[in-house]
Short mmCIF file of C-alpha atoms in Angstrom, two decimals:
data_model
loop_
_atom_site.label_atom_id
_atom_site.label_comp_id
_atom_site.label_asym_id
_atom_site.label_seq_id
_atom_site.Cartn_x
_atom_site.Cartn_y
_atom_site.Cartn_z
CA MET A 1 -3.10 15.63 -17.74
CA LEU A 2 -5.02 12.60 -18.98
CA PRO A 3 -3.08 11.89 -22.20
CA HIS A 4 -0.03 11.26 -20.04
CA PHE A 5 -1.58 8.24 -18.35
CA ASP A 6 -1.51 4.86 -20.01
CA PHE A 7 -4.75 3.40 -18.71
CA SER A 8 -4.58 0.13 -20.62
CA ARG A 9 -1.20 -0.62 -19.08
CA MET A 10 -2.50 0.31 -15.62
CA THR A 11 -5.50 -1.97 -16.08
CA ALA A 12 -3.26 -4.78 -17.31
CA LEU A 13 -0.97 -4.41 -14.30
CA ALA A 14 -3.88 -4.30 -11.89
CA MET A 15 -5.29 -7.45 -13.43
CA GLY A 16 -2.00 -9.26 -13.16
CA ARG A 17 -2.17 -12.81 -14.45
CA ASN A 18 -5.90 -12.42 -15.11
CA TRP A 19 -5.24 -10.01 -17.97
CA PRO A 20 -4.32 -12.63 -20.58
CA LYS A 21 -7.45 -14.54 -19.57
CA ALA A 22 -9.69 -11.72 -20.78
CA ASN A 23 -10.63 -11.50 -24.45
CA PRO A 24 -9.93 -8.22 -26.32
CA GLU A 25 -13.51 -7.00 -25.87
CA GLN A 26 -13.35 -7.60 -22.12
CA GLN A 27 -9.97 -5.93 -21.95
CA LYS A 28 -11.41 -2.88 -23.67
CA SER A 29 -14.38 -2.73 -21.30
CA LEU A 30 -12.11 -3.16 -18.28
CA THR A 31 -9.80 -0.39 -19.41
CA ASN A 32 -12.70 1.98 -20.01
CA GLU A 33 -14.38 1.29 -16.68
CA PHE A 34 -11.15 1.43 -14.71
CA ARG A 35 -10.20 4.66 -16.42
CA THR A 36 -13.56 6.24 -15.61
CA LEU A 37 -13.26 5.16 -11.99
CA LEU A 38 -9.72 6.48 -11.59
CA VAL A 39 -10.36 9.77 -13.33
CA ARG A 40 -13.48 10.49 -11.32
CA THR A 41 -12.13 9.59 -7.91
CA TYR A 42 -8.64 10.96 -8.20
CA SER A 43 -9.60 14.24 -9.81
CA THR A 44 -11.82 14.75 -6.77
CA ALA A 45 -8.86 13.99 -4.53
CA LEU A 46 -6.48 16.26 -6.41
CA SER A 47 -8.93 19.13 -6.25
CA THR A 48 -8.72 19.10 -2.46
CA TYR A 49 -5.01 19.76 -2.57
CA LYS A 50 -4.53 23.50 -2.59
CA ASN A 51 -1.33 25.42 -2.27
CA GLN A 52 0.78 22.56 -1.07
CA VAL A 53 4.44 22.80 -1.92
CA ILE A 54 5.49 19.99 -4.21
CA GLU A 55 9.15 19.11 -4.32
CA PHE A 56 10.59 17.07 -7.16
CA LYS A 57 13.34 14.74 -6.08
CA PRO A 58 16.39 14.34 -8.33
CA LEU A 59 15.66 11.97 -11.17
CA ARG A 60 17.68 8.77 -11.16
CA ALA A 61 17.78 7.59 -14.71
CA ALA A 62 20.30 6.69 -17.37
CA ALA A 63 20.13 8.30 -20.79
CA GLY A 64 18.71 5.28 -22.58
CA ASP A 65 16.17 4.27 -19.91
CA THR A 66 12.67 3.49 -21.10
CA GLU A 67 11.30 3.38 -17.57
CA VAL A 68 11.71 5.92 -14.82
CA THR A 69 10.18 6.72 -11.49
CA VAL A 70 9.50 10.40 -10.90
CA LYS A 71 9.55 11.04 -7.18
CA THR A 72 7.79 14.02 -5.66
CA GLN A 73 7.06 15.06 -2.12
CA VAL A 74 4.05 17.06 -1.00
CA LYS A 75 4.64 19.02 2.18
CA GLN A 76 1.73 19.22 4.55
CA PRO A 77 1.30 20.72 8.00
CA GLY A 78 1.45 18.54 11.09
CA THR A 79 2.56 15.31 9.43
CA GLU A 80 5.52 14.08 7.48
CA PRO A 81 5.64 14.99 3.78
CA ILE A 82 3.71 12.63 1.55
CA SER A 83 5.66 11.04 -1.24
CA ILE A 84 4.00 10.63 -4.60
CA ASP A 85 5.95 8.60 -7.13
CA TYR A 86 4.98 8.24 -10.77
CA GLY A 87 6.14 5.13 -12.58
CA MET A 88 6.58 6.20 -16.17
CA GLU A 89 7.40 4.35 -19.31
CA LYS A 90 8.55 5.54 -22.69
CA THR A 91 6.12 4.55 -25.42
CA PRO A 92 6.01 5.53 -29.10
CA ASN A 93 3.52 8.21 -28.05
CA GLY A 94 5.82 9.69 -25.44
CA TRP A 95 6.24 9.16 -21.71
CA LYS A 96 3.19 7.67 -20.01
CA VAL A 97 2.39 7.07 -16.36
CA TYR A 98 1.57 3.48 -15.55
CA ASP A 99 1.49 3.61 -11.76
CA VAL A 100 1.08 6.20 -9.03
CA VAL A 101 2.52 5.37 -5.63
CA VAL A 102 1.24 7.58 -2.82
CA GLY A 103 3.03 7.22 0.50
CA GLY A 104 4.25 3.77 -0.45
CA VAL A 105 0.83 2.60 -1.58
CA SER A 106 0.80 1.63 -5.23
CA LEU A 107 -2.45 2.36 -7.00
CA VAL A 108 -2.11 -0.64 -9.26
CA THR A 109 -1.20 -3.08 -6.49
CA ASN A 110 -4.04 -1.80 -4.33
CA TYR A 111 -6.61 -2.63 -6.93
CA ARG A 112 -5.00 -5.97 -7.74
CA GLU A 113 -6.30 -7.73 -4.63
CA THR A 114 -9.76 -6.29 -5.13
CA PHE A 115 -9.79 -7.35 -8.78
CA ASN A 116 -8.59 -10.82 -7.84
CA ALA A 117 -11.36 -11.18 -5.30
CA GLU A 118 -14.02 -9.96 -7.74
CA ILE A 119 -12.80 -12.33 -10.44
CA ARG A 120 -12.78 -15.21 -7.95
CA ASP A 121 -16.41 -14.45 -7.14
CA GLY A 122 -17.86 -13.58 -10.51
CA GLY A 123 -15.24 -14.00 -13.19
CA ILE A 124 -14.02 -11.23 -15.45
CA ASP A 125 -17.54 -10.29 -16.50
CA GLY A 126 -18.47 -9.98 -12.85
CA LEU A 127 -15.61 -7.55 -12.39
CA ILE A 128 -16.71 -5.49 -15.38
CA LYS A 129 -20.23 -5.36 -13.99
CA SER A 130 -19.01 -4.24 -10.56
CA LEU A 131 -16.86 -1.50 -12.05
CA ALA A 132 -19.69 -0.34 -14.29
CA SER A 133 -22.23 -0.18 -11.48
CA LYS A 134 -19.70 1.63 -9.28
CA ASN A 135 -19.17 4.20 -12.00
CA ARG A 136 -22.89 4.62 -12.48
CA SER A 137 -23.49 5.21 -8.78
CA LEU A 138 -20.66 7.74 -8.66
CA GLU A 139 -22.17 9.53 -11.61
CA THR A 140 -25.58 9.80 -10.02
CA GLN A 141 -23.92 11.01 -6.82
CA ALA A 142 -22.02 13.66 -8.70
CA SER A 143 -25.02 14.88 -10.65
CA SER A 144 -27.21 15.04 -7.57
CA LYS A 145 -24.71 17.08 -5.58
CA PRO A 146 -25.70 20.77 -5.39
CA LYS A 147 -23.13 22.82 -7.30
CA MET B 1 8.51 -40.42 -9.41
CA ASN B 2 8.99 -36.89 -10.67
CA LEU B 3 5.64 -37.06 -12.40
CA LEU B 4 3.97 -38.12 -9.17
CA ARG B 5 5.65 -35.34 -7.23
CA ARG B 6 4.66 -32.78 -9.79
CA PHE B 7 1.11 -34.07 -9.86
CA LEU B 8 0.91 -33.92 -6.07
CA GLY B 9 2.34 -30.44 -6.09
CA LEU B 10 -0.11 -29.31 -8.73
CA SER B 11 -3.10 -30.85 -7.00
CA LEU B 12 -2.03 -29.27 -3.72
CA LEU B 13 -1.82 -25.91 -5.48
CA ILE B 14 -5.30 -26.38 -6.86
CA ALA B 15 -6.61 -27.43 -3.46
CA LEU B 16 -5.04 -24.42 -1.81
CA GLY B 17 -6.34 -22.28 -4.63
CA GLY B 18 -9.77 -23.72 -3.95
CA CYS B 19 -9.37 -22.83 -0.30
CA ALA B 20 -8.48 -19.34 -1.37
CA THR B 21 -11.74 -18.89 -3.20
CA THR B 22 -13.76 -19.68 -0.11
CA GLY B 23 -11.36 -18.15 2.40
CA GLY B 24 -10.69 -14.92 0.57
CA SER B 25 -7.38 -13.15 0.39
CA PRO B 26 -4.27 -15.19 1.26
CA ASN B 27 -2.66 -12.40 3.24
CA ASP B 28 -5.66 -11.95 5.52
CA PRO B 29 -6.21 -15.12 7.57
CA LEU B 30 -8.48 -13.36 10.06
CA GLU B 31 -10.66 -11.93 7.35
CA ARG B 32 -13.98 -12.90 8.83
CA TYR B 33 -13.26 -11.28 12.18
CA ASN B 34 -11.64 -8.31 10.46
CA ARG B 35 -14.60 -7.63 8.23
CA ALA B 36 -16.93 -7.75 11.21
CA MET B 37 -14.77 -5.37 13.23
CA PHE B 38 -14.40 -3.10 10.20
CA GLY B 39 -18.18 -2.98 9.97
CA PHE B 40 -18.44 -2.12 13.65
CA ASN B 41 -15.83 0.63 13.38
CA ASP B 42 -17.53 1.93 10.29
CA GLY B 43 -20.88 2.09 12.05
CA LEU B 44 -19.34 3.90 15.03
CA ASP B 45 -17.61 6.29 12.69
CA LYS B 46 -20.75 7.10 10.73
CA ALA B 47 -22.85 7.51 13.85
CA ILE B 48 -20.56 9.53 16.09
CA ILE B 49 -17.00 10.25 15.05
CA LYS B 50 -17.51 11.51 11.52
CA PRO B 51 -20.32 13.95 12.35
CA VAL B 52 -18.33 15.41 15.22
CA ALA B 53 -15.21 15.70 13.04
CA THR B 54 -17.22 17.32 10.24
CA GLY B 55 -18.71 19.80 12.67
CA TYR B 56 -15.27 20.52 14.09
CA LYS B 57 -13.93 21.12 10.59
CA THR B 58 -16.79 23.42 9.73
CA VAL B 59 -16.60 25.47 12.91
CA MET B 60 -12.87 25.86 13.34
CA PRO B 61 -10.98 28.01 10.84
CA GLU B 62 -8.20 26.21 9.03
CA ILE B 63 -5.42 28.12 10.74
CA ALA B 64 -6.76 27.13 14.15
CA ARG B 65 -7.00 23.50 13.11
CA THR B 66 -3.45 23.58 11.80
CA GLY B 67 -2.40 24.94 15.17
CA VAL B 68 -4.14 22.09 16.98
CA THR B 69 -2.60 19.52 14.63
CA ASN B 70 0.84 21.04 15.11
CA PHE B 71 0.45 21.14 18.89
CA PHE B 72 -0.27 17.43 19.15
CA ALA B 73 2.26 16.55 16.47
CA ASN B 74 4.91 18.37 18.45
CA LEU B 75 4.16 16.32 21.54
CA GLY B 76 4.59 13.20 19.46
CA ASP B 77 8.05 14.16 18.22
CA ILE B 78 9.83 12.96 21.38
CA TRP B 79 8.58 9.39 21.01
CA ILE B 80 9.35 9.50 17.28
CA GLY B 81 12.88 10.56 18.18
CA VAL B 82 13.24 7.74 20.68
CA ASN B 83 12.12 5.22 18.08
CA ASN B 84 14.50 6.60 15.48
CA ILE B 85 17.36 6.16 17.93
CA LEU B 86 16.18 2.62 18.74
CA GLN B 87 16.30 1.87 15.04
CA GLY B 88 19.84 3.12 14.82
CA LYS B 89 18.94 6.28 12.96
CA VAL B 90 20.69 8.59 15.36
CA SER B 91 20.79 11.71 13.22
CA ALA B 92 17.07 11.39 12.52
CA GLY B 93 16.39 10.97 16.22
CA VAL B 94 18.46 13.99 17.14
CA SER B 95 16.65 15.95 14.48
CA ASP B 96 13.33 14.98 16.06
CA PHE B 97 14.45 16.19 19.48
CA GLY B 98 15.61 19.35 17.75
CA ARG B 99 12.18 19.73 16.21
CA PHE B 100 10.57 19.50 19.62
CA ALA B 101 12.95 22.06 21.08
CA ILE B 102 12.51 24.56 18.25
CA ASN B 103 8.78 24.20 17.91
CA THR B 104 8.10 24.42 21.64
CA THR B 105 10.09 27.64 21.95
CA ALA B 106 10.08 29.50 18.65
CA GLY B 107 6.91 27.77 17.57
CA ILE B 108 4.98 28.89 20.66
CA LEU B 109 4.37 25.59 22.45
CA GLY B 110 4.23 23.74 19.16
CA LEU B 111 1.38 25.68 17.62
CA VAL B 112 3.53 26.72 14.69
CA ASP B 113 5.71 24.19 12.91
CA VAL B 114 8.83 26.31 12.57
CA ALA B 115 11.20 23.37 12.43
CA SER B 116 9.94 22.13 9.06
CA ASN B 117 10.74 25.49 7.54
CA VAL B 118 14.24 25.27 8.92
CA GLY B 119 14.71 21.93 7.19
CA LEU B 120 14.03 19.49 10.03
CA GLU B 121 11.54 17.19 8.39
CA LYS B 122 8.79 15.52 10.35
CA HIS B 123 9.21 11.77 10.62
CA ASN B 124 6.73 9.03 11.26
CA GLU B 125 7.90 6.32 13.65
CA ASP B 126 6.36 4.18 16.33
CA PHE B 127 7.38 1.11 18.26
CA GLY B 128 5.72 -1.24 15.78
CA GLN B 129 7.93 0.18 13.05
CA THR B 130 10.96 -0.19 15.32
CA LEU B 131 10.17 -3.86 15.80
CA GLY B 132 9.61 -4.25 12.08
CA ARG B 133 12.95 -2.66 11.40
CA TRP B 134 14.60 -5.12 13.76
CA GLY B 135 13.08 -7.94 11.70
CA VAL B 136 10.00 -8.87 13.71
CA GLY B 137 7.36 -10.09 11.27
CA SER B 138 4.10 -8.22 11.22
CA GLY B 139 1.80 -11.15 11.89
CA ALA B 140 -1.73 -11.28 10.57
CA TYR B 141 -3.67 -8.21 9.57
CA VAL B 142 -5.96 -7.26 12.43
CA VAL B 143 -8.64 -4.60 12.62
CA LEU B 144 -8.63 -3.14 16.14
CA PRO B 145 -11.82 -1.81 17.71
CA ILE B 146 -12.07 1.94 17.07
CA LEU B 147 -8.37 2.23 16.27
CA GLY B 148 -8.76 0.50 12.92
CA SER B 149 -6.19 -1.20 10.70
CA SER B 150 -3.26 -2.81 12.42
CA ASN B 151 -1.50 -6.13 12.61
CA VAL B 152 -0.48 -8.43 15.43
CA ARG B 153 2.91 -6.84 15.97
CA ASP B 154 1.78 -3.24 15.62
CA GLY B 155 -1.40 -3.68 17.62
CA ILE B 156 0.52 -5.03 20.60
CA SER B 157 3.13 -2.28 20.20
CA LEU B 158 0.46 0.36 20.09
CA LEU B 159 -1.42 -0.85 23.13
CA ALA B 160 1.52 -1.98 25.26
CA VAL B 161 4.36 0.35 24.40
CA ASP B 162 3.44 3.43 22.40
CA TRP B 163 1.18 4.90 25.04
CA HIS B 164 4.16 5.07 27.42
CA GLY B 165 5.77 7.51 25.05
CA ASP B 166 2.61 9.50 24.57
CA PRO B 167 2.74 12.61 26.78
CA LEU B 168 -1.03 12.89 26.94
CA TRP B 169 -1.39 9.69 28.92
CA HIS B 170 0.91 11.03 31.61
CA VAL B 171 -1.35 13.97 32.40
CA ASN B 172 -2.52 13.44 35.96
CA ASN B 173 -5.81 15.29 35.79
CA ILE B 174 -8.18 12.71 34.32
CA PRO B 175 -10.82 15.04 32.81
CA THR B 176 -8.09 17.17 31.19
CA ARG B 177 -6.39 14.10 29.85
CA ASN B 178 -9.61 12.75 28.39
CA THR B 179 -10.43 16.08 26.78
CA LEU B 180 -6.99 16.31 25.21
CA VAL B 181 -7.15 12.74 23.88
CA GLY B 182 -10.61 13.39 22.50
CA VAL B 183 -9.62 16.63 20.78
CA ARG B 184 -6.61 14.97 19.23
CA ALA B 185 -8.74 12.11 17.94
CA ILE B 186 -11.32 14.45 16.42
CA ASP B 187 -8.61 16.61 14.87
CA ASN B 188 -7.04 13.53 13.28
CA ARG B 189 -10.37 12.39 11.98
CA ALA B 190 -11.09 15.81 10.53
CA ASN B 191 -7.77 15.75 8.72
CA LEU B 192 -8.68 12.38 7.26
CA LEU B 193 -12.15 13.35 6.06
CA ASP B 194 -11.00 13.93 2.50
CA ALA B 195 -9.08 10.67 2.43
CA SER B 196 -12.02 8.67 3.75
CA HIS B 197 -14.26 10.27 1.15
CA LEU B 198 -11.79 9.18 -1.50
CA VAL B 199 -11.82 5.59 -0.23
CA GLU B 200 -15.60 5.57 -0.41
CA GLU B 201 -15.50 6.65 -4.02
CA ALA B 202 -12.50 4.73 -5.27
CA ALA B 203 -13.04 1.36 -3.70
CA LEU B 204 -15.05 -1.51 -5.05
CA ASP B 205 -14.70 -3.24 -1.71
CA ARG B 206 -13.88 -0.70 1.00
CA TYR B 207 -12.62 -3.23 3.51
CA ALA B 208 -10.17 -4.75 1.00
CA TYR B 209 -9.09 -1.34 -0.27
CA VAL B 210 -8.28 -0.09 3.23
CA ARG B 211 -6.54 -3.33 4.14
CA ASP B 212 -4.33 -3.44 1.05
CA ALA B 213 -3.47 0.23 1.30
CA TYR B 214 -2.61 -0.23 4.98
CA LEU B 215 -0.35 -3.24 4.31
CA GLN B 216 1.57 -1.41 1.61
CA ARG B 217 1.76 1.79 3.63
CA ARG B 218 3.03 0.02 6.72
CA ARG B 219 5.77 -1.68 4.79
CA SER B 220 6.75 1.60 3.22
CA LEU B 221 6.82 3.34 6.61
CA ILE B 222 9.07 0.72 8.16
CA TYR B 223 11.60 1.20 5.39
CA ASP B 224 11.04 4.97 5.37
CA GLY B 225 9.77 5.16 1.82
CA ALA B 226 12.18 2.74 0.19
CA PRO B 227 10.83 -0.76 0.79
CA PRO B 228 12.98 -3.50 -0.71
CA PRO B 229 11.32 -5.92 -3.10
CA GLU B 230 9.57 -8.75 -1.27
CA PRO B 231 12.13 -10.27 1.10
CA ASP B 232 13.55 -13.80 0.79
CA PRO B 233 10.76 -16.17 1.93
CA ASP B 234 13.27 -18.32 3.79
CA THR B 235 13.76 -15.56 6.35
CA LYS B 236 10.99 -14.01 8.46
CA SER B 237 9.08 -11.78 6.12
CA GLU B 238 6.33 -9.21 6.46
CA SER B 239 4.57 -9.61 3.16
CA GLY B 240 1.64 -11.95 2.81
CA ALA B 241 2.65 -13.30 -0.57
CA SER B 242 6.14 -14.34 0.52
CA SER B 243 5.04 -15.91 3.78
CA GLU B 244 2.45 -17.81 1.82
CA SER B 245 5.07 -19.32 -0.48
CA ALA B 246 7.17 -20.14 2.57
CA ALA B 247 4.21 -21.91 4.12
CA ARG B 248 3.67 -23.88 0.94
CA ALA B 249 7.36 -24.69 0.57
CA GLY B 250 6.96 -27.63 2.94
CA PRO B 251 4.51 -29.96 1.20
CA GLU B 252 5.39 -29.04 -2.38
CA LEU B 253 9.05 -28.24 -2.34
CA PRO B 254 10.04 -28.34 -6.04
CA PRO B 255 7.72 -25.72 -7.58
CA ALA B 256 7.95 -23.33 -4.63
CA GLN B 257 11.74 -23.41 -4.62
CA LEU B 258 11.85 -22.82 -8.34
CA THR B 259 9.49 -19.92 -7.95
CA THR B 260 11.60 -18.35 -5.24
CA GLN B 261 14.75 -18.66 -7.28
CA TRP B 262 13.06 -17.52 -10.44
CA GLY B 263 11.30 -14.66 -8.71
CA GLN B 264 14.47 -13.47 -7.04
CA ARG B 265 16.44 -13.85 -10.26
CA ILE B 266 14.02 -11.67 -12.14
CA ILE B 267 14.11 -9.01 -9.47
CA THR B 268 17.89 -8.91 -9.67
CA ALA B 269 17.62 -8.66 -13.42
CA ALA B 270 15.35 -5.65 -12.99
CA ASP B 271 18.28 -3.89 -11.30
CA GLU B 272 16.87 -3.60 -7.80
CA ASP B 273 18.95 -3.99 -4.68
CA LEU B 274 18.82 -7.52 -3.35
CA THR B 275 21.53 -8.80 -1.00
CA PRO B 276 20.75 -12.57 -1.10
CA ALA B 277 21.27 -12.62 -4.88
CA LYS B 278 24.51 -14.58 -4.60
CA GLU B 279 22.65 -17.56 -3.13
CA PHE B 280 20.95 -18.18 -6.42
CA SER B 281 23.93 -18.12 -8.75
CA GLU B 282 23.61 -21.86 -9.38
CA ALA B 283 20.03 -21.40 -10.51
CA GLU B 284 20.99 -19.02 -13.30
CA ALA B 285 20.78 -21.59 -16.05
CA GLN B 286 17.14 -22.42 -15.35
CA PRO B 287 15.36 -19.10 -14.76
CA PRO B 288 15.70 -17.60 -18.25
CA ALA B 289 14.19 -20.77 -19.68
CA ALA B 290 11.49 -20.59 -17.01
CA ARG B 291 10.70 -17.03 -17.90
CA ARG B 292 10.40 -17.80 -21.60
CA GLU B 293 8.22 -20.82 -20.96
CA ALA B 294 6.05 -18.95 -18.49
CA ALA B 295 5.67 -16.04 -20.87
CA GLY B 296 4.68 -18.47 -23.59
CA ALA B 297 2.28 -20.27 -21.28
CA ALA B 298 0.72 -17.00 -20.19
CA GLY B 299 -1.09 -16.68 -23.48
CA SER B 300 -0.52 -14.73 -26.64
CA SER B 301 -3.65 -12.63 -26.73
CA TYR B 302 -1.89 -9.92 -24.72
CA GLU B 303 0.28 -7.53 -26.69
CA PRO B 304 4.00 -8.09 -26.19
CA ALA B 305 4.85 -4.51 -25.21
CA ILE B 306 4.88 -4.96 -21.43
CA PRO B 307 7.02 -3.01 -18.96
CA SER B 308 10.38 -4.63 -18.32
CA ASN B 309 9.53 -5.10 -14.65
CA TYR B 310 6.16 -6.76 -15.38
CA ASP B 311 7.63 -10.15 -14.52
CA ALA B 312 9.08 -8.67 -11.37
CA LEU B 313 5.67 -7.32 -10.45
CA LEU B 314 4.08 -10.70 -11.04
CA ALA B 315 6.78 -12.50 -9.11
CA VAL B 316 6.49 -10.03 -6.27
CA SER B 317 2.78 -10.58 -6.01
CA GLY B 318 3.29 -14.33 -6.03
CA GLU B 319 1.20 -14.89 -9.11
CA ALA B 320 3.84 -16.60 -11.21
CA ARG B 321 3.50 -19.78 -9.18
CA ALA B 322 0.64 -21.29 -11.10
CA GLU B 323 2.29 -20.68 -14.45
CA LEU B 324 5.53 -22.33 -13.38
CA ALA B 325 3.77 -25.42 -12.10
CA ARG B 326 2.94 -26.19 -15.73
CA THR B 327 6.51 -26.11 -17.03
CA ASN B 328 8.79 -29.11 -17.43
CA LEU B 329 11.63 -27.86 -15.29
CA ARG B 330 13.42 -30.20 -12.94
CA PRO B 331 14.06 -28.77 -9.46
#
């Protein structure tokens, strides 16, 4: 599943106008940390979904489109179906996901405010440090959990 | 004269930007109160609600919990139907009443959600969404005690109106009513245990994460999954970024107007539906130049292969303003 996600694009979008302000080394660190965070947290989330029916909505795209949104709906008991949309872009390496929108909440946009606040407080390096320490604490949590 | 105006506009931007660093997020004017209330709710949750919900989830088998969820969801369908009708979505409202009828009879008092299998989808509506649909702005983000994320419009709707449509509050026997309300609350919390665990893991700043997710979600709910791009700031809007540019449009008219026109122009170019597009036809000559200049000003260290709606995303989040202030465009 992972090769289909374009993490550097997701990081760039989440950073917004702060992305060009980071040097290439910072951009690389940011992408790595963000990717680790997303993979760890969302694979946990996806593992809790069992046996839900996922419905793919008809794809609205023209033949030459380089960007599409794949809309799916996950049916769940007791509440309305949850919509999960994947914003995908055609790159030389194939179609890659650059945003996941769950129930109207865009992953990238959600992190944008947080990133902005962290950069306001501690600059880009402060953000990298926060992400790294978050990933470290998640890792120790995961390794200390009884299997 | 133009130079002075531009300088004033730029210095005002910087001053407001400076305010932003101390005041926090621009779409959260009550942040200090909200963070405190969030902390209180969080403490209450950790101490009482979450343990009870976890115990409930452990003790009750999943099929029983689904039954409980369905039972309460069924009772809520009437009010959802009423709100759909109020919003002018008559077929959706009728479908909701149909859901209630089918589930109460064939679904054994709502314990089994038969209607979804028949194709009558469950909707999510409340009076706050109805008001939002009618064009009432959401007001500031507010964290309510115990109830959590809300905003001025939705909080008032919830406390003043929604409970009228909630069958549980019309139960005459007080102890029964309280038990039912409590069970429903615990059942909801149990269903959200996985989601709250996710927020704990995924968020750098849990308060901000919950707030931003709530704001996006609310907007999506009001438009039933298809929110338009940020509405024209000249009309009453629900998004923080747009209302912020409207608020700034007074003292520093030239850059803000340009931004609005440029932002809207780019969104139209990205092929999204936007009805006020015809208002900006006279601004067509300027925006492409603005976009090129802004892209140039944004720095060349970033690789040029960006998604075609990147500018739209930036415009939508209101971040293009600072770049434009540096260009030489006349209003």
